[in-house]
Amino acid sequence: ALLWPWCGWWCWNSELLAPFLGLERNKTMKRGSGTTLVALTAASVVAGESTGFRYKDQIERDLSGSGDAVSFDDDFWAYNDGSMQTYWDDYSIKPLKCMIRKKKHLIAYQMFGKNNNQCARRGQGYYTMDVGQFSRAYVAQRQVDYNLKGNNYGNPDAMDYLECTAVEYNDSYYYAKLGCNAQGGLKLMAFTDEYCNNEYSGNIGLYNDIKIQYHTCHSCVSWPAAANDDAAGSEYAVDVDDQFDGYHAYDSKLCSAAENYGSSCTWGCKSEAKKKSAGENMSYGSGAHRWNAFEKFFLFLWTAAGVALVWVVLKQ
């Protein structure tokens, strides 16, 4: 900062001197009609933490009965070092279904880019992600979204079984892991071995309570309700500061994890992902058939032909 009077604008924009000054170049970010200028300084980095946004009373996801949530989740979120490369506020994601391919339980989803109009355009492709990884990121995102509204999403018990986990039931030991059911939804599966390879068909008293909204467009970033006094006074509300609008636009638990852990969906995978099962249709009410223009034309044509045939028969 002492060099500022002598070098002014050039020092501020120089990538060579920025590290010595402890500065990054200003970034201009837009949300709505407003513009926010954000300058991140080295002083904002606390020892042992990244510059990523931290939420009040919820650094990451709390596991139900699993002790320290931060240490448990550190490995999964290690890729997120506070990077501001992707402006996630412009992106959306649409989970499609839970499916089994080559004995792997996966969540298929679509990613959508800028100006996607609620996932109506700007599709960036189909992807798959391990069911446990996707569920972890999905729940973390929902917790953040709920906190921004002053509410508490809670901690689904099924989060304790994202990996193969030992379970005692009726004085016998089994193993449980989150997976996919035949209807394209989630299921807590039971196994007899520690690697969760040999499925057990009996009941071990566990049920999935993670609810993923399939075929629904999710914005990668959600925002607090404007002037929401009730939310602001809630014990679950997040602490925000003057720079919140700037760095929060770059912070998406779900979409950043989907980008980091997702794999491209091939043609066969894409075809399977597009199919809706009966269970999905009943659960989300999105399975009703919608007639396209071609079908409507032939429906009208055959209806008119039928009416004409009836008229001819009656005339005779």
C-alpha positions as a Python dict, from the first residue, in 0.01 Angstrom:
ca = {
    (1, 'A'): (0, 0, 0),
    (2, 'L'): (301, 234, 62),
    (3, 'L'): (389, 214, -309),
    (4, 'W'): (48, 340, -417),
    (5, 'P'): (130, 719, -439),
    (6, 'W'): (424, 644, -672),
    (7, 'C'): (293, 379, -909),
    (8, 'G'): (-86, 417, -880),
    (9, 'W'): (-292, 239, -1149),
    (10, 'W'): (1, 35, -1289),
    (11, 'C'): (75, -131, -953),
    (12, 'W'): (-289, -216, -905),
    (13, 'N'): (-317, -388, -1242),
    (14, 'S'): (25, -552, -1250),
    (15, 'E'): (16, -928, -1203),
    (16, 'L'): (383, -917, -1110),
    (17, 'L'): (352, -677, -817),
    (18, 'A'): (14, -799, -692),
    (19, 'P'): (158, -1082, -477),
    (20, 'F'): (401, -839, -307),
    (21, 'L'): (124, -593, -237),
    (22, 'G'): (-104, -866, -101),
    (23, 'L'): (-372, -781, -356),
    (24, 'E'): (-572, -941, -630),
    (25, 'R'): (-712, -747, -920),
    (26, 'N'): (-1056, -603, -860),
    (27, 'K'): (-1335, -811, -1006),
    (28, 'T'): (-1659, -656, -1126),
    (29, 'M'): (-1963, -873, -1060),
    (30, 'K'): (-2320, -805, -1152),
    (31, 'R'): (-2636, -937, -996),
    (32, 'G'): (-2962, -780, -1101),
    (33, 'S'): (-2905, -416, -1183),
    (34, 'G'): (-2639, -352, -922),
    (35, 'T'): (-2261, -377, -957),
    (36, 'T'): (-2030, -478, -674),
    (37, 'L'): (-1656, -420, -668),
    (38, 'V'): (-1464, -669, -458),
    (39, 'A'): (-1096, -650, -364),
    (40, 'L'): (-966, -951, -176),
    (41, 'T'): (-660, -892, 41),
    (42, 'A'): (-414, -1132, 192),
    (43, 'A'): (-530, -1016, 534),
    (44, 'S'): (-864, -1188, 469),
    (45, 'V'): (-700, -1529, 474),
    (46, 'V'): (-707, -1686, 820),
    (47, 'A'): (-449, -1949, 904),
    (48, 'G'): (-585, -2293, 823),
    (49, 'E'): (-880, -2159, 620),
    (50, 'S'): (-939, -2078, 256),
    (51, 'T'): (-1099, -1756, 137),
    (52, 'G'): (-1421, -1945, 59),
    (53, 'F'): (-1737, -1820, 227),
    (54, 'R'): (-1812, -1976, 565),
    (55, 'Y'): (-2164, -1999, 701),
    (56, 'K'): (-2260, -1931, 1061),
    (57, 'D'): (-2272, -2248, 1274),
    (58, 'Q'): (-2238, -2462, 964),
    (59, 'I'): (-1891, -2476, 811),
    (60, 'E'): (-1994, -2785, 623),
    (61, 'R'): (-2265, -3046, 677),
    (62, 'D'): (-2337, -3180, 1027),
    (63, 'L'): (-2356, -3558, 1030),
    (64, 'S'): (-2623, -3706, 1255),
    (65, 'G'): (-2438, -3871, 1540),
    (66, 'S'): (-2103, -3875, 1363),
    (67, 'G'): (-1903, -3627, 1568),
    (68, 'D'): (-1690, -3354, 1409),
    (69, 'A'): (-1855, -3260, 1078),
    (70, 'V'): (-1563, -3045, 962),
    (71, 'S'): (-1296, -3313, 988),
    (72, 'F'): (-1533, -3568, 834),
    (73, 'D'): (-1600, -3355, 526),
    (74, 'D'): (-1259, -3197, 475),
    (75, 'D'): (-1146, -3452, 217),
    (76, 'F'): (-1459, -3416, 6),
    (77, 'W'): (-1443, -3037, -10),
    (78, 'A'): (-1063, -3021, -46),
    (79, 'Y'): (-1093, -2916, -412),
    (80, 'N'): (-1273, -2596, -310),
    (81, 'D'): (-991, -2358, -216),
    (82, 'G'): (-1196, -2041, -238),
    (83, 'S'): (-1152, -2015, -614),
    (84, 'M'): (-1343, -1738, -789),
    (85, 'Q'): (-1306, -1877, -1140),
    (86, 'T'): (-1670, -1972, -1198),
    (87, 'Y'): (-1953, -1724, -1145),
    (88, 'W'): (-2204, -1989, -1032),
    (89, 'D'): (-2489, -1741, -997),
    (90, 'D'): (-2539, -1772, -1374),
    (91, 'Y'): (-2561, -2154, -1375),
    (92, 'S'): (-2825, -2417, -1298),
    (93, 'I'): (-2836, -2793, -1247),
    (94, 'K'): (-3113, -3048, -1302),
    (95, 'P'): (-3092, -3391, -1132),
    (96, 'L'): (-3251, -3655, -1356),
    (97, 'K'): (-3254, -3989, -1178),
    (98, 'C'): (-3062, -4243, -973),
    (99, 'M'): (-2954, -4532, -1193),
    (100, 'I'): (-2729, -4838, -1193),
    (101, 'R'): (-2473, -4872, -1471),
    (102, 'K'): (-2205, -5140, -1472),
    (103, 'K'): (-2286, -5216, -1108),
    (104, 'K'): (-2224, -4853, -1011),
    (105, 'H'): (-2496, -4647, -842),
    (106, 'L'): (-2500, -4302, -1003),
    (107, 'I'): (-2702, -3981, -1012),
    (108, 'A'): (-2751, -3849, -1365),
    (109, 'Y'): (-2790, -3475, -1409),
    (110, 'Q'): (-2769, -3188, -1658),
    (111, 'M'): (-2573, -2867, -1627),
    (112, 'F'): (-2692, -2537, -1775),
    (113, 'G'): (-2491, -2225, -1849),
    (114, 'K'): (-2559, -1853, -1842),
    (115, 'N'): (-2905, -1720, -1922),
    (116, 'N'): (-3055, -2071, -1922),
    (117, 'N'): (-3409, -1948, -1844),
    (118, 'Q'): (-3479, -2209, -1576),
    (119, 'C'): (-3300, -2492, -1760),
    (120, 'A'): (-3493, -2425, -2084),
    (121, 'R'): (-3177, -2363, -2289),
    (122, 'R'): (-2796, -2340, -2269),
    (123, 'G'): (-2755, -2705, -2179),
    (124, 'Q'): (-2390, -2795, -2122),
    (125, 'G'): (-2428, -3171, -2128),
    (126, 'Y'): (-2530, -3479, -1933),
    (127, 'Y'): (-2318, -3610, -1648),
    (128, 'T'): (-2313, -3877, -1378),
    (129, 'M'): (-2177, -3870, -1026),
    (130, 'D'): (-2148, -4129, -752),
    (131, 'V'): (-2475, -4138, -559),
    (132, 'G'): (-2301, -4077, -226),
    (133, 'Q'): (-2099, -3782, -354),
    (134, 'F'): (-2399, -3621, -522),
    (135, 'S'): (-2618, -3668, -214),
    (136, 'R'): (-2352, -3513, 10),
    (137, 'A'): (-2325, -3206, -212),
    (138, 'Y'): (-2704, -3183, -262),
    (139, 'V'): (-2777, -3186, 111),
    (140, 'A'): (-2499, -2935, 180),
    (141, 'Q'): (-2646, -2702, -82),
    (142, 'R'): (-2997, -2738, 61),
    (143, 'Q'): (-2866, -2658, 407),
    (144, 'V'): (-2706, -2339, 278),
    (145, 'D'): (-3021, -2244, 85),
    (146, 'Y'): (-3243, -2298, 389),
    (147, 'N'): (-3009, -2102, 617),
    (148, 'L'): (-3020, -1808, 379),
    (149, 'K'): (-3397, -1801, 434),
    (150, 'G'): (-3356, -1829, 810),
    (151, 'N'): (-3464, -2195, 821),
    (152, 'N'): (-3302, -2525, 912),
    (153, 'Y'): (-3290, -2805, 653),
    (154, 'G'): (-3177, -3062, 908),
    (155, 'N'): (-2942, -3358, 879),
    (156, 'P'): (-3088, -3667, 707),
    (157, 'D'): (-2990, -3987, 885),
    (158, 'A'): (-2907, -4150, 552),
    (159, 'M'): (-2603, -3924, 529),
    (160, 'D'): (-2433, -4162, 772),
    (161, 'Y'): (-2439, -4433, 504),
    (162, 'L'): (-2282, -4267, 203),
    (163, 'E'): (-2002, -4520, 239),
    (164, 'C'): (-2023, -4887, 334),
    (165, 'T'): (-2104, -4874, 708),
    (166, 'A'): (-2148, -5149, 967),
    (167, 'V'): (-2496, -5180, 1122),
    (168, 'E'): (-2617, -5392, 1413),
    (169, 'Y'): (-2974, -5518, 1381),
    (170, 'N'): (-3140, -5783, 1599),
    (171, 'D'): (-2804, -5889, 1742),
    (172, 'S'): (-2662, -5947, 1395),
    (173, 'Y'): (-2415, -5737, 1198),
    (174, 'Y'): (-2478, -5610, 847),
    (175, 'Y'): (-2353, -5328, 627),
    (176, 'A'): (-2549, -5045, 471),
    (177, 'K'): (-2484, -4801, 189),
    (178, 'L'): (-2690, -4548, -3),
    (179, 'G'): (-2779, -4662, -355),
    (180, 'C'): (-3048, -4660, -623),
    (181, 'N'): (-3378, -4844, -629),
    (182, 'A'): (-3554, -4987, -935),
    (183, 'Q'): (-3777, -4679, -964),
    (184, 'G'): (-3489, -4436, -1013),
    (185, 'G'): (-3488, -4304, -657),
    (186, 'L'): (-3263, -4345, -354),
    (187, 'K'): (-3252, -4648, -128),
    (188, 'L'): (-3053, -4757, 176),
    (189, 'M'): (-2923, -5095, 69),
    (190, 'A'): (-2820, -5377, 303),
    (191, 'F'): (-2519, -5604, 252),
    (192, 'T'): (-2356, -5897, 427),
    (193, 'D'): (-1993, -5801, 361),
    (194, 'E'): (-1773, -5507, 456),
    (195, 'Y'): (-1722, -5409, 91),
    (196, 'C'): (-2095, -5387, 20),
    (197, 'N'): (-2078, -5635, -268),
    (198, 'N'): (-2320, -5905, -147),
    (199, 'E'): (-2665, -5752, -117),
    (200, 'Y'): (-2894, -5871, 161),
    (201, 'S'): (-3263, -5888, 71),
    (202, 'G'): (-3392, -5870, 427),
    (203, 'N'): (-3485, -5568, 638),
    (204, 'I'): (-3228, -5414, 873),
    (205, 'G'): (-3445, -5128, 999),
    (206, 'L'): (-3297, -4847, 789),
    (207, 'Y'): (-3483, -4620, 550),
    (208, 'N'): (-3365, -4341, 323),
    (209, 'D'): (-3468, -3989, 422),
    (210, 'I'): (-3273, -3794, 157),
    (211, 'K'): (-3517, -3645, -92),
    (212, 'I'): (-3370, -3527, -422),
    (213, 'Q'): (-3602, -3332, -651),
    (214, 'Y'): (-3553, -3491, -992),
    (215, 'H'): (-3640, -3313, -1318),
    (216, 'T'): (-3642, -2984, -1129),
    (217, 'C'): (-3420, -2691, -1224),
    (218, 'H'): (-3202, -2582, -931),
    (219, 'S'): (-3013, -2253, -940),
    (220, 'C'): (-2653, -2308, -841),
    (221, 'V'): (-2667, -2010, -605),
    (222, 'S'): (-2959, -1888, -395),
    (223, 'W'): (-2985, -1554, -219),
    (224, 'P'): (-3137, -1429, 107),
    (225, 'A'): (-3483, -1281, 80),
    (226, 'A'): (-3454, -902, 63),
    (227, 'A'): (-3545, -722, 386),
    (228, 'N'): (-3650, -1048, 551),
    (229, 'D'): (-3646, -943, 917),
    (230, 'D'): (-3783, -1274, 1039),
    (231, 'A'): (-3511, -1467, 860),
    (232, 'A'): (-3243, -1228, 981),
    (233, 'G'): (-3348, -1286, 1342),
    (234, 'S'): (-3354, -1663, 1314),
    (235, 'E'): (-3094, -1876, 1495),
    (236, 'Y'): (-3021, -2042, 1159),
    (237, 'A'): (-2960, -1718, 969),
    (238, 'V'): (-2622, -1665, 807),
    (239, 'D'): (-2381, -1388, 893),
    (240, 'V'): (-2326, -1166, 591),
    (241, 'D'): (-2099, -870, 539),
    (242, 'D'): (-2061, -589, 287),
    (243, 'Q'): (-1884, -817, 38),
    (244, 'F'): (-2138, -1101, 58),
    (245, 'D'): (-2296, -1029, -282),
    (246, 'G'): (-1956, -1058, -444),
    (247, 'Y'): (-1807, -1377, -311),
    (248, 'H'): (-2134, -1567, -258),
    (249, 'A'): (-2196, -1564, -635),
    (250, 'Y'): (-1888, -1785, -671),
    (251, 'D'): (-1985, -2031, -399),
    (252, 'S'): (-2205, -2331, -488),
    (253, 'K'): (-2169, -2653, -293),
    (254, 'L'): (-2372, -2861, -539),
    (255, 'C'): (-2255, -2724, -873),
    (256, 'S'): (-1887, -2701, -782),
    (257, 'A'): (-1893, -3062, -659),
    (258, 'A'): (-2081, -3170, -974),
    (259, 'E'): (-1812, -3005, -1185),
    (260, 'N'): (-1529, -3160, -985),
    (261, 'Y'): (-1659, -3515, -938),
    (262, 'G'): (-1891, -3557, -1238),
    (263, 'S'): (-1817, -3773, -1543),
    (264, 'S'): (-1951, -3721, -1893),
    (265, 'C'): (-2260, -3926, -1976),
    (266, 'T'): (-2222, -4131, -2298),
    (267, 'W'): (-2500, -4192, -2552),
    (268, 'G'): (-2629, -4505, -2380),
    (269, 'C'): (-2609, -4334, -2043),
    (270, 'K'): (-2785, -4025, -2176),
    (271, 'S'): (-3069, -4231, -2320),
    (272, 'E'): (-3121, -4407, -1987),
    (273, 'A'): (-3102, -4081, -1793),
    (274, 'K'): (-3378, -3925, -2004),
    (275, 'K'): (-3624, -4204, -1927),
    (276, 'K'): (-3856, -4133, -1638),
    (277, 'S'): (-3967, -4425, -1427),
    (278, 'A'): (-4322, -4470, -1299),
    (279, 'G'): (-4202, -4388, -949),
    (280, 'E'): (-4058, -4054, -1056),
    (281, 'N'): (-4375, -3963, -1244),
    (282, 'M'): (-4593, -4030, -943),
    (283, 'S'): (-4358, -3857, -698),
    (284, 'Y'): (-4310, -3533, -883),
    (285, 'G'): (-4619, -3504, -1099),
    (286, 'S'): (-4408, -3438, -1406),
    (287, 'G'): (-4486, -3758, -1591),
    (288, 'A'): (-4808, -3646, -1762),
    (289, 'H'): (-4772, -3667, -2139),
    (290, 'R'): (-4765, -3332, -2317),
    (291, 'W'): (-4884, -3337, -2678),
    (292, 'N'): (-4652, -3173, -2928),
    (293, 'A'): (-4770, -2992, -3240),
    (294, 'F'): (-4728, -3298, -3465),
    (295, 'E'): (-4932, -3519, -3235),
    (296, 'K'): (-5201, -3252, -3193),
    (297, 'F'): (-5240, -3227, -3572),
    (298, 'F'): (-5297, -3600, -3618),
    (299, 'L'): (-5525, -3610, -3314),
    (300, 'F'): (-5740, -3342, -3477),
    (301, 'L'): (-5722, -3517, -3814),
    (302, 'W'): (-5836, -3855, -3686),
    (303, 'T'): (-6104, -3696, -3469),
    (304, 'A'): (-6242, -3511, -3773),
    (305, 'A'): (-6229, -3832, -3979),
    (306, 'G'): (-6416, -4017, -3708),
    (307, 'V'): (-6686, -3752, -3689),
    (308, 'A'): (-6720, -3755, -4071),
    (309, 'L'): (-6754, -4136, -4075),
    (310, 'V'): (-7025, -4126, -3809),
    (311, 'W'): (-7210, -3857, -4010),
    (312, 'V'): (-7196, -4070, -4329),
    (313, 'V'): (-7329, -4377, -4146),
    (314, 'L'): (-7613, -4177, -3994),
    (315, 'K'): (-7706, -4027, -4331),
    (316, 'Q'): (-7748, -4375, -4477),
}
